[in-house]
Each structure stands twice: as structure tokens, then as C-alpha cells.
CSV table of C-alpha atoms in Angstrom, one decimal:
chain,number,residue,atom,x,y,z
A,1,MET,CA,-8.7,-23.2,-3.2
A,2,ASN,CA,-9.6,-23.3,-6.8
A,3,VAL,CA,-9.7,-20.3,-9.1
A,4,LYS,CA,-13.5,-19.9,-9.0
A,5,ALA,CA,-13.6,-20.0,-5.2
A,6,ALA,CA,-10.7,-17.5,-5.0
A,7,LEU,CA,-12.3,-15.1,-7.4
A,8,LYS,CA,-15.5,-15.3,-5.4
A,9,LYS,CA,-13.7,-14.7,-2.1
A,10,TYR,CA,-11.6,-11.8,-3.2
A,11,THR,CA,-14.0,-10.2,-5.7
A,12,MET,CA,-14.2,-6.9,-3.8
A,13,VAL,CA,-10.5,-6.8,-3.2
A,14,ILE,CA,-9.9,-7.3,-7.0
A,15,ALA,CA,-12.5,-4.6,-7.7
A,16,LEU,CA,-10.8,-2.2,-5.3
A,17,VAL,CA,-7.5,-2.7,-7.0
A,18,ALA,CA,-9.1,-2.3,-10.4
A,19,VAL,CA,-10.9,0.9,-9.4
A,20,PHE,CA,-7.8,2.4,-7.8
A,21,ILE,CA,-5.8,1.8,-11.0
A,22,LEU,CA,-8.6,3.1,-13.1
A,23,PHE,CA,-8.9,6.4,-11.2
A,24,SER,CA,-5.1,6.7,-11.0
A,25,ILE,CA,-5.0,6.7,-14.8
A,26,LEU,CA,-8.1,9.0,-15.2
A,27,THR,CA,-6.7,11.5,-12.7
A,28,HIS,CA,-3.2,11.4,-14.4
A,29,GLY,CA,-1.7,10.2,-11.1
A,30,ARG,CA,-3.2,12.9,-8.9
A,31,LEU,CA,-5.0,10.3,-6.8
A,32,LEU,CA,-1.6,9.1,-5.7
A,33,TYR,CA,-0.5,12.5,-4.4
A,34,PRO,CA,0.4,12.3,-0.6
A,35,GLN,CA,-2.3,14.9,0.3
A,36,ASN,CA,-5.0,13.0,-1.6
A,37,LEU,CA,-4.0,9.7,0.0
A,38,SER,CA,-4.1,11.3,3.4
A,39,ASN,CA,-7.5,12.8,2.6
A,40,LEU,CA,-8.8,9.5,1.5
A,41,LEU,CA,-8.6,8.4,5.1
A,42,LEU,CA,-9.8,11.6,6.7
A,43,GLN,CA,-12.8,12.0,4.4
A,44,ASN,CA,-13.9,8.4,5.0
A,45,ALA,CA,-13.1,8.0,8.7
A,46,TYR,CA,-16.8,8.4,9.6
A,47,VAL,CA,-17.7,5.7,7.1
A,48,LEU,CA,-15.2,3.2,8.4
A,49,VAL,CA,-16.3,3.8,12.0
A,50,MET,CA,-20.0,3.7,11.4
A,51,ALA,CA,-19.8,0.7,9.0
A,52,CYS,CA,-18.4,-1.4,11.9
A,53,GLY,CA,-21.6,-0.7,13.9
A,54,MET,CA,-23.8,-1.1,10.9
A,55,LEU,CA,-22.4,-4.5,10.3
A,56,LEU,CA,-23.7,-5.8,13.6
A,57,CYS,CA,-27.2,-4.5,12.7
A,58,ILE,CA,-27.1,-6.1,9.2
A,59,LEU,CA,-25.8,-9.4,10.7
A,60,THR,CA,-29.0,-9.8,12.7
A,61,GLY,CA,-31.0,-10.4,9.5
A,62,GLY,CA,-30.3,-7.7,7.0
A,63,ASN,CA,-31.6,-4.9,9.4
A,64,ILE,CA,-30.2,-1.4,9.1
A,65,ASP,CA,-30.2,1.8,11.2
A,66,LEU,CA,-31.5,4.8,9.3
A,67,SER,CA,-30.9,7.2,12.2
A,68,VAL,CA,-27.2,7.3,12.3
A,69,GLY,CA,-26.8,10.4,10.1
A,70,SER,CA,-29.2,12.3,12.3
A,71,THR,CA,-27.4,11.0,15.4
A,72,VAL,CA,-24.2,12.5,13.9
A,73,CYS,CA,-26.0,15.8,13.6
A,74,LEU,CA,-27.5,15.7,17.1
A,75,VAL,CA,-24.2,14.7,18.9
A,76,GLY,CA,-22.3,17.2,16.7
A,77,ALA,CA,-24.7,20.0,17.7
A,78,ILE,CA,-24.4,19.2,21.4
A,79,CYS,CA,-20.7,19.0,21.1
A,80,ALA,CA,-20.4,22.3,19.2
A,81,GLN,CA,-22.7,24.2,21.6
A,82,MET,CA,-20.9,23.0,24.7
A,83,LEU,CA,-17.5,23.9,23.3
A,84,ALA,CA,-18.8,27.3,22.2
A,85,ALA,CA,-20.0,27.8,25.8
A,86,GLY,CA,-16.4,27.2,27.1
A,87,TRP,CA,-16.8,23.7,28.4
A,88,ASN,CA,-13.7,21.5,28.9
A,89,ALA,CA,-13.0,19.5,25.7
A,90,VAL,CA,-12.4,16.2,27.4
A,91,LEU,CA,-15.5,16.5,29.5
A,92,VAL,CA,-17.5,17.4,26.3
A,93,ILE,CA,-16.2,14.3,24.6
A,94,CYS,CA,-17.2,12.0,27.5
A,95,LEU,CA,-20.6,13.6,27.8
A,96,CYS,CA,-21.2,13.2,24.0
A,97,LEU,CA,-20.3,9.5,24.2
A,98,ILE,CA,-22.7,9.1,27.1
A,99,ILE,CA,-25.4,10.8,25.2
A,100,SER,CA,-24.7,8.5,22.2
A,101,CYS,CA,-25.1,5.5,24.5
A,102,VAL,CA,-28.4,6.9,25.8
A,103,ILE,CA,-29.7,7.3,22.2
A,104,GLY,CA,-28.5,3.7,21.5
A,105,THR,CA,-30.3,2.5,24.6
A,106,TRP,CA,-33.5,4.2,23.5
A,107,GLN,CA,-33.4,2.6,20.1
A,108,GLY,CA,-32.2,-0.8,21.4
A,109,PHE,CA,-35.0,-0.9,23.9
A,110,TRP,CA,-37.8,-0.4,21.4
A,111,ILE,CA,-36.2,-2.8,18.8
A,112,GLY,CA,-34.9,-5.5,21.1
A,113,HIS,CA,-37.5,-5.6,23.9
A,114,ILE,CA,-40.7,-4.1,22.4
A,115,HIS,CA,-40.0,-5.7,19.0
A,116,ILE,CA,-40.6,-2.5,17.0
A,117,PRO,CA,-39.4,-3.2,13.4
A,118,PRO,CA,-35.9,-1.7,13.1
A,119,PHE,CA,-36.8,0.1,9.9
A,120,ILE,CA,-39.7,1.9,11.5
A,121,CYS,CA,-37.9,2.6,14.8
A,122,THR,CA,-34.8,4.0,13.2
A,123,LEU,CA,-36.8,6.0,10.6
A,124,ALA,CA,-38.6,7.7,13.4
A,125,GLY,CA,-35.2,8.3,15.0
A,126,MET,CA,-33.9,9.8,11.8
A,127,PHE,CA,-36.6,12.5,11.9
A,128,LEU,CA,-36.5,12.9,15.7
A,129,PHE,CA,-32.7,13.3,16.1
A,130,ARG,CA,-32.3,15.5,13.1
A,131,GLY,CA,-35.0,17.8,14.3
A,132,LEU,CA,-33.5,18.0,17.8
A,133,GLY,CA,-30.1,18.8,16.3
A,134,ARG,CA,-31.5,21.7,14.3
A,135,VAL,CA,-33.3,23.0,17.3
A,136,LEU,CA,-30.1,23.0,19.3
A,137,LEU,CA,-28.3,24.8,16.5
A,138,HIS,CA,-31.1,27.3,16.0
A,139,SER,CA,-30.8,26.6,12.3
A,140,LYS,CA,-27.3,28.1,12.2
A,141,THR,CA,-23.8,26.9,11.6
A,142,VAL,CA,-21.8,26.7,14.9
A,143,SER,CA,-18.0,26.7,14.4
A,144,ILE,CA,-15.5,24.8,16.6
A,145,SER,CA,-12.3,26.6,17.7
A,146,ASN,CA,-11.4,24.7,20.8
A,147,GLN,CA,-7.8,23.7,20.1
A,148,THR,CA,-7.7,20.8,22.6
A,149,PHE,CA,-10.8,19.2,20.9
A,150,LEU,CA,-9.3,19.7,17.5
A,151,ASN,CA,-6.0,18.2,18.6
A,152,ILE,CA,-7.7,15.1,20.0
A,153,PHE,CA,-9.4,14.3,16.7
A,154,ALA,CA,-8.0,16.4,13.8
A,155,SER,CA,-4.2,16.9,14.4
A,156,TYR,CA,-1.2,15.0,13.1
A,157,ILE,CA,1.4,13.0,15.0
A,158,ARG,CA,4.8,14.7,15.2
A,159,VAL,CA,7.7,13.1,17.0
A,160,PRO,CA,10.4,15.7,17.9
A,161,GLY,CA,13.9,14.7,16.9
A,162,ILE,CA,12.6,12.3,14.1
A,163,ASP,CA,10.2,14.4,12.1
A,164,GLY,CA,11.2,17.4,10.0
A,165,ASP,CA,10.0,18.3,6.6
A,166,VAL,CA,9.5,14.5,6.2
A,167,ARG,CA,7.5,12.8,8.9
A,168,TRP,CA,9.7,9.8,9.2
A,169,SER,CA,7.7,8.6,12.3
A,170,ALA,CA,4.8,7.7,9.9
A,171,PHE,CA,7.0,5.4,7.8
A,172,ILE,CA,8.6,3.9,10.9
A,173,VAL,CA,5.1,3.0,12.2
A,174,GLY,CA,4.4,1.4,8.8
A,175,VAL,CA,7.6,-0.8,9.1
A,176,ILE,CA,6.7,-1.9,12.6
A,177,VAL,CA,3.1,-2.8,11.6
A,178,ALA,CA,4.4,-4.7,8.5
A,179,VAL,CA,6.8,-6.7,10.7
A,180,ILE,CA,4.2,-7.4,13.3
A,181,LEU,CA,1.7,-8.8,10.7
A,182,LEU,CA,4.4,-11.0,9.2
A,183,VAL,CA,5.6,-12.4,12.5
A,184,ASN,CA,1.9,-12.9,13.7
A,185,LEU,CA,1.2,-14.9,10.5
A,186,PHE,CA,4.3,-17.1,11.1
A,187,LEU,CA,3.4,-17.7,14.8
A,188,SER,CA,-0.3,-18.4,14.0
A,189,ARG,CA,0.6,-21.0,11.3
A,190,SER,CA,3.1,-22.6,13.7
A,191,ARG,CA,0.5,-22.9,16.4
A,192,LYS,CA,-2.1,-24.3,14.1
A,193,ALA,CA,0.4,-26.8,12.6
A,194,ARG,CA,1.2,-28.1,16.1
A,195,LYS,CA,-2.5,-28.7,16.8
A,196,GLY,CA,-3.1,-30.3,13.4
A,197,TYR,CA,-5.5,-27.7,12.0
A,198,LYS,CA,-6.0,-27.5,8.3
A,199,GLN,CA,-4.5,-24.4,6.7
A,200,GLU,CA,-4.3,-22.7,3.4
A,201,ALA,CA,-1.1,-23.1,1.4
A,202,ALA,CA,1.9,-21.3,2.9
A,203,ALA,CA,2.7,-19.6,-0.4
A,204,THR,CA,-0.8,-18.2,-0.6
A,205,ALA,CA,-0.8,-17.0,3.0
A,206,PHE,CA,2.6,-15.3,2.9
A,207,ALA,CA,1.9,-13.8,-0.6
A,208,LYS,CA,-1.2,-12.1,0.8
A,209,ILE,CA,0.6,-10.7,3.8
A,210,ILE,CA,3.5,-9.5,1.7
A,211,VAL,CA,1.0,-7.6,-0.5
A,212,ILE,CA,-0.7,-6.1,2.5
A,213,ASP,CA,2.7,-5.1,4.0
A,214,ALA,CA,3.8,-3.5,0.7
A,215,LEU,CA,0.6,-1.4,0.6
A,216,ILE,CA,1.1,-0.4,4.3
A,217,LEU,CA,4.7,0.7,3.6
A,218,TYR,CA,3.6,2.6,0.4
A,219,TYR,CA,0.8,4.4,2.2
A,220,THR,CA,2.8,5.4,5.2
A,221,TRP,CA,5.7,6.5,2.9
A,222,LYS,CA,3.2,8.8,1.2
A,223,LEU,CA,1.9,10.0,4.6
A,224,ALA,CA,5.4,10.8,5.7
A,225,HIS,CA,5.8,13.1,2.8
A,226,TYR,CA,2.6,15.1,3.7
A,227,LYS,CA,1.9,15.7,7.4
A,228,GLY,CA,2.4,12.3,8.9
A,229,ILE,CA,-0.1,10.0,10.5
A,230,PRO,CA,-3.4,11.8,11.4
A,231,VAL,CA,-4.7,11.3,15.0
A,232,MET,CA,-8.0,10.4,13.4
A,233,ALA,CA,-6.4,7.3,11.9
A,234,ILE,CA,-5.7,6.0,15.5
A,235,TRP,CA,-9.4,6.3,16.4
A,236,VAL,CA,-10.4,4.5,13.2
A,237,VAL,CA,-7.9,1.7,13.6
A,238,ALA,CA,-8.9,1.2,17.2
A,239,VAL,CA,-12.6,0.9,16.3
A,240,ILE,CA,-11.8,-1.5,13.5
A,241,PHE,CA,-9.6,-3.8,15.6
A,242,ILE,CA,-12.1,-3.8,18.5
A,243,TYR,CA,-15.0,-4.8,16.3
A,244,ALA,CA,-12.9,-7.3,14.3
A,245,PHE,CA,-12.0,-8.9,17.6
A,246,ILE,CA,-15.6,-9.0,18.9
A,247,THR,CA,-17.0,-10.5,15.7
A,248,SER,CA,-14.3,-13.1,15.1
A,249,LYS,CA,-12.9,-14.0,18.5
A,250,THR,CA,-15.7,-13.8,21.0
A,251,ALA,CA,-18.8,-16.0,21.7
A,252,PHE,CA,-21.0,-12.9,21.9
A,253,GLY,CA,-19.8,-11.7,18.5
A,254,ARG,CA,-20.9,-15.0,17.0
A,255,TYR,CA,-24.4,-14.5,18.4
A,256,PHE,CA,-25.0,-11.8,15.8
A,257,TYR,CA,-24.3,-14.3,13.0
A,258,ALA,CA,-26.5,-16.9,14.7
A,259,VAL,CA,-29.4,-14.5,15.0
A,260,GLY,CA,-29.1,-13.6,11.3
A,261,GLY,CA,-28.7,-17.2,10.2
A,262,ASN,CA,-31.7,-18.6,12.1
A,263,GLU,CA,-33.3,-16.6,14.9
A,264,LYS,CA,-35.7,-19.3,16.1
A,265,ALA,CA,-32.9,-21.9,16.4
A,266,THR,CA,-30.8,-19.3,18.2
A,267,LYS,CA,-33.6,-18.7,20.8
A,268,LEU,CA,-34.0,-22.5,21.3
A,269,SER,CA,-30.3,-22.8,22.0
A,270,GLY,CA,-30.7,-20.5,25.0
A,271,ILE,CA,-29.2,-17.3,23.5
A,272,ASP,CA,-31.0,-14.1,24.5
A,273,THR,CA,-31.8,-12.6,21.1
A,274,LYS,CA,-33.3,-9.5,22.7
A,275,ARG,CA,-29.9,-8.7,24.1
A,276,VAL,CA,-28.3,-9.2,20.8
A,277,TYR,CA,-30.6,-6.7,19.0
A,278,PHE,CA,-30.2,-4.3,21.9
A,279,MET,CA,-26.4,-4.4,21.8
A,280,ALA,CA,-26.4,-4.0,17.9
A,281,TYR,CA,-28.3,-0.8,18.0
A,282,ALA,CA,-26.7,0.6,21.2
A,283,SER,CA,-23.2,0.1,19.7
A,284,MET,CA,-24.3,1.6,16.4
A,285,SER,CA,-25.4,4.8,18.1
A,286,LEU,CA,-22.2,5.0,20.1
A,287,LEU,CA,-20.2,4.8,16.9
A,288,ALA,CA,-22.5,7.4,15.3
A,289,GLY,CA,-21.8,9.7,18.2
A,290,LEU,CA,-18.0,9.2,17.8
A,291,SER,CA,-18.4,9.9,14.1
A,292,GLY,CA,-20.2,13.1,14.9
A,293,MET,CA,-17.2,14.4,16.8
A,294,LEU,CA,-14.8,13.2,14.1
A,295,VAL,CA,-16.7,15.0,11.4
A,296,ALA,CA,-17.1,18.2,13.6
A,297,ALA,CA,-13.4,18.3,14.2
A,298,ARG,CA,-12.4,17.7,10.6
A,299,ILE,CA,-14.8,20.3,9.2
A,300,GLY,CA,-14.5,22.7,12.1
A,301,SER,CA,-18.2,23.4,12.3
A,302,VAL,CA,-21.7,21.8,12.6
A,303,ASN,CA,-24.9,22.7,10.9
A,304,GLY,CA,-28.4,21.2,10.5
A,305,ASP,CA,-27.3,19.2,7.4
A,306,THR,CA,-24.3,17.6,9.0
A,307,GLY,CA,-24.5,13.8,8.7
A,308,THR,CA,-27.0,13.9,5.8
A,309,SER,CA,-26.8,10.6,3.9
A,310,PHE,CA,-24.1,9.2,6.2
A,311,GLU,CA,-26.3,6.2,6.9
A,312,MET,CA,-26.3,5.4,3.2
A,313,ASP,CA,-22.5,5.4,3.1
A,314,ALA,CA,-22.3,3.1,6.1
A,315,ILE,CA,-24.9,0.7,4.7
A,316,GLY,CA,-23.3,0.8,1.2
A,317,SER,CA,-19.9,0.0,2.6
A,318,CYS,CA,-21.3,-3.1,4.4
A,319,PHE,CA,-23.0,-4.5,1.4
A,320,ILE,CA,-20.2,-3.7,-1.0
A,321,GLY,CA,-17.8,-5.3,1.4
A,322,GLY,CA,-19.6,-8.6,1.3
A,323,ALA,CA,-22.2,-8.4,4.1
A,324,SER,CA,-25.3,-10.4,3.1
A,325,ALA,CA,-28.5,-8.5,2.5
A,326,TYR,CA,-30.2,-11.4,4.4
A,327,GLY,CA,-28.0,-11.2,7.4
A,328,GLY,CA,-25.8,-13.9,9.0
A,329,SER,CA,-22.6,-13.2,7.0
A,330,GLY,CA,-20.1,-10.4,6.7
A,331,THR,CA,-16.7,-9.4,8.2
A,332,VAL,CA,-15.0,-6.3,9.5
A,333,PRO,CA,-12.1,-6.6,7.0
A,334,GLY,CA,-14.7,-6.9,4.2
A,335,ILE,CA,-16.5,-3.7,5.2
A,336,VAL,CA,-13.2,-1.9,5.4
A,337,VAL,CA,-12.6,-2.9,1.8
A,338,GLY,CA,-16.1,-1.7,0.9
A,339,ALA,CA,-15.6,1.6,2.6
A,340,ILE,CA,-12.2,2.2,1.0
A,341,LEU,CA,-13.7,1.3,-2.4
A,342,LEU,CA,-16.5,3.8,-2.0
A,343,GLY,CA,-13.9,6.4,-0.8
A,344,VAL,CA,-11.7,5.8,-3.9
A,345,ILE,CA,-14.7,6.2,-6.1
A,346,ASN,CA,-15.8,9.4,-4.4
A,347,GLN,CA,-12.4,11.0,-4.4
A,348,GLY,CA,-11.5,9.9,-7.9
A,349,MET,CA,-14.8,11.3,-9.3
A,350,SER,CA,-14.2,14.6,-7.3
A,351,ILE,CA,-10.6,14.9,-8.7
A,352,ILE,CA,-11.7,14.5,-12.3
A,353,GLY,CA,-14.5,16.9,-11.7
A,354,LEU,CA,-17.4,14.6,-12.5
A,355,ASP,CA,-20.8,16.2,-12.1
A,356,ASN,CA,-22.4,15.5,-8.7
A,357,ASN,CA,-25.5,14.0,-10.3
A,358,TRP,CA,-23.4,11.4,-12.1
A,359,GLN,CA,-21.5,10.7,-8.8
A,360,TYR,CA,-24.8,9.5,-7.3
A,361,ILE,CA,-25.5,7.4,-10.4
A,362,VAL,CA,-22.1,5.7,-10.2
A,363,LYS,CA,-22.4,5.0,-6.4
A,364,GLY,CA,-26.0,3.6,-6.8
A,365,ALA,CA,-24.8,1.3,-9.6
A,366,VAL,CA,-21.9,0.0,-7.6
A,367,LEU,CA,-24.2,-0.8,-4.6
A,368,LEU,CA,-26.7,-2.5,-6.9
A,369,VAL,CA,-24.0,-4.7,-8.5
A,370,ALA,CA,-22.6,-5.6,-5.1
A,371,VAL,CA,-26.0,-6.7,-3.7
A,372,VAL,CA,-27.0,-8.6,-6.9
A,373,PHE,CA,-23.6,-10.4,-6.7
A,374,ASP,CA,-24.3,-11.5,-3.2
A,375,VAL,CA,-27.9,-12.7,-4.0
A,376,VAL,CA,-26.9,-14.6,-7.1
A,377,SER,CA,-23.7,-16.1,-5.9
A,378,ASN,CA,-25.3,-17.4,-2.8
A,379,HIS,CA,-28.5,-18.5,-4.6
A,380,LYS,CA,-30.8,-16.4,-2.4
A,381,THR,CA,-33.2,-15.4,-5.1
A,382,GLY,CA,-36.3,-15.9,-2.9
A,383,LYS,CA,-37.6,-18.7,-5.0
A,384,ALA,CA,-39.2,-21.7,-3.3
């Protein structure tokens, strides 16, 4: 891989490193405090989760789901009201996920089978679900005090006998993950070598994994000196791994790329494109519902404005992370980088006390640059 190709492939990773270093300097190192690094994950958990679902929508041809923020509000409202009425927390979580699936089925039916344009259908959903959420809340803020529910989503892992003032279990997990990644790379390269597959240079591959391992060890070391690994991280990592596996290792996952690349050719090859659209929006609503509970647990309450602009964060993470505005390309690791980049920018600006109006300007500029880069670098200018 030449320098130009490498720079193009890792542009957003380089940008993430540069932005992180910049805000570390501007905040005089406060961004690196254990509490701030822990909050970086907690405050952006909903973005990471919803961006995985949004990626599937975007892959089908640059389509988006504008209703996810309202779905967060509606599911959060249902969850808060049921918990306030004394319902069992586990039952409430299951019912909320079922309701999220029903919402996704509703949207997927109109988009996939009736061929309502996704923009119009999800715009209608944005107003509809937000209104229903506010009706259920009676325009009030409903607090959540159910400890079981909070423990499932917003607690921290503590291992008796290992954790004291320093949560060593967090660092131990980091070491285990780092070793697994290194061993997995070695085994993967050995397997490909036996089959004669072409691979990137060993030095490059191992250099990348060593850098990733170093970051994991550093991050878990910081978490160990705060409160340890948040349970929310487990939910986020689980969603990321599931969607990374679906999009990269399954035939059905490749259908999303096929539809975005050439829908007519995909139909002619025998793939049911209606099912692909249906599943994209059904999974998006499911993840929005999960995000609604994550946000409700972290904040401890739900109101009529919960989830406002969440759809913009999810969409922005996808495009910043390399998903094409025209569909057909994008990866889960890429959107994770995009979400973290947005998170670092948000947290850095908050720490230095930048005016909220300027924060919107900065985020808008970053999104525009990312999309322009995608269009120009791939020569998709719309010219004949």
C-alpha cells in the first residue's frame, strides 16, 4: 500500500488522533482525566449503538432514519412510566425491546413493501413518535429510581477480592482483550498463508494491532483508576461486535452493500430487496429503543425532549466514519471511529467551555468536510 492509499484509508483515524491531541493540549490535560475518559464512553454510548443501525440504512443507498431520536423518547417514556408504576425491571426491558421491534416493523413495512420514500416515512415517524412520547409523559419529567434497572444499564463492574480503590479488574480485562487481538491476528495470518491468500505486510499488520492494544491498555488503566468498566460498555461492545459480524461475515450483511451499489442488479440476482430494506429499518428501531433505555438509565429521568437531535449524531458518525453518502460502502469499525471523533470534539469543547452555538458550528463543519472528502475522493460529483 502506497502512502497516498494509506492516507486515504486511515484519514479519519489520523483525524481522530490529531483532534484528541489538540483537545488534550487545549484542556491542559483535563481530557485525559480518568473520569473524563469514562464519560467519553458513557455520553456517547447511544451514538455508538444507533450508528450501527444507521449504517445499514445508509448502505441501502444513502438513506437515513430521521425518527430514531423520537423513538428514543417514546421508548424511554414507556420505560419510565412502567417503572414508576412498579413493574419488574427485566419485564420492562423486554417489553420495551418488543415495542421497539413493533415500531421498526411498522417503518420497515411502509418503506420495504409499500415503497414509501425513507425520508418521508421516517420524517412522519419523527413527529408521530415524539408526540406519543410527550403524551405518555403528560409533558412532565419522569424520574427513574428502580435500582435493578439502573444496575443493568448504568452501574460499574466490581470484582470482590480484586477491586479496591483501584478497579484492577478493568485493567485485567484490557490485558486479556489485547492478548486475544494479537493471537487472533497471528492465527488469521497463518490460516490465510496456508491457503495462499494475499495479505498486507506483516510489519504493517502487527504495528496496527500493537497500537490498538496499547490504546486498550491505556484506556482500561484509566478506567481502573476511576470506577472500573461501566456495564454500559458491555452493551455497546456487544452491539458493535454483532453488527460488525453481520456486515462483514454473513451473506445477508453483504446484501445491504449490494442494494446500495446497484439495486436493480441486486433484484435480478434473486435477492429480495424488500426484505433488505425492511430489516434495515427494523434493526434501526430496535437499537433506538435500546438507546432509549441506556439514556434513561444514565440520566435517571425522561422528558419530552429526550433524544432530540440524536438522529443527527448517528448520521454524522456514519458519514464521518467513512460511510458513503451514496450508499454501498462503509464499515462498523469506521463508524466507531466517527462516533468517537464526534465524542472527543463534544467533550473537548465542553471542557474548555466553548459557547454552545460555536459547538454546533464546529460539528457542522466537521460533517461537511467528511462528506466532501467522500464525494471528491471517490469522484462522485454527480457529473455525467
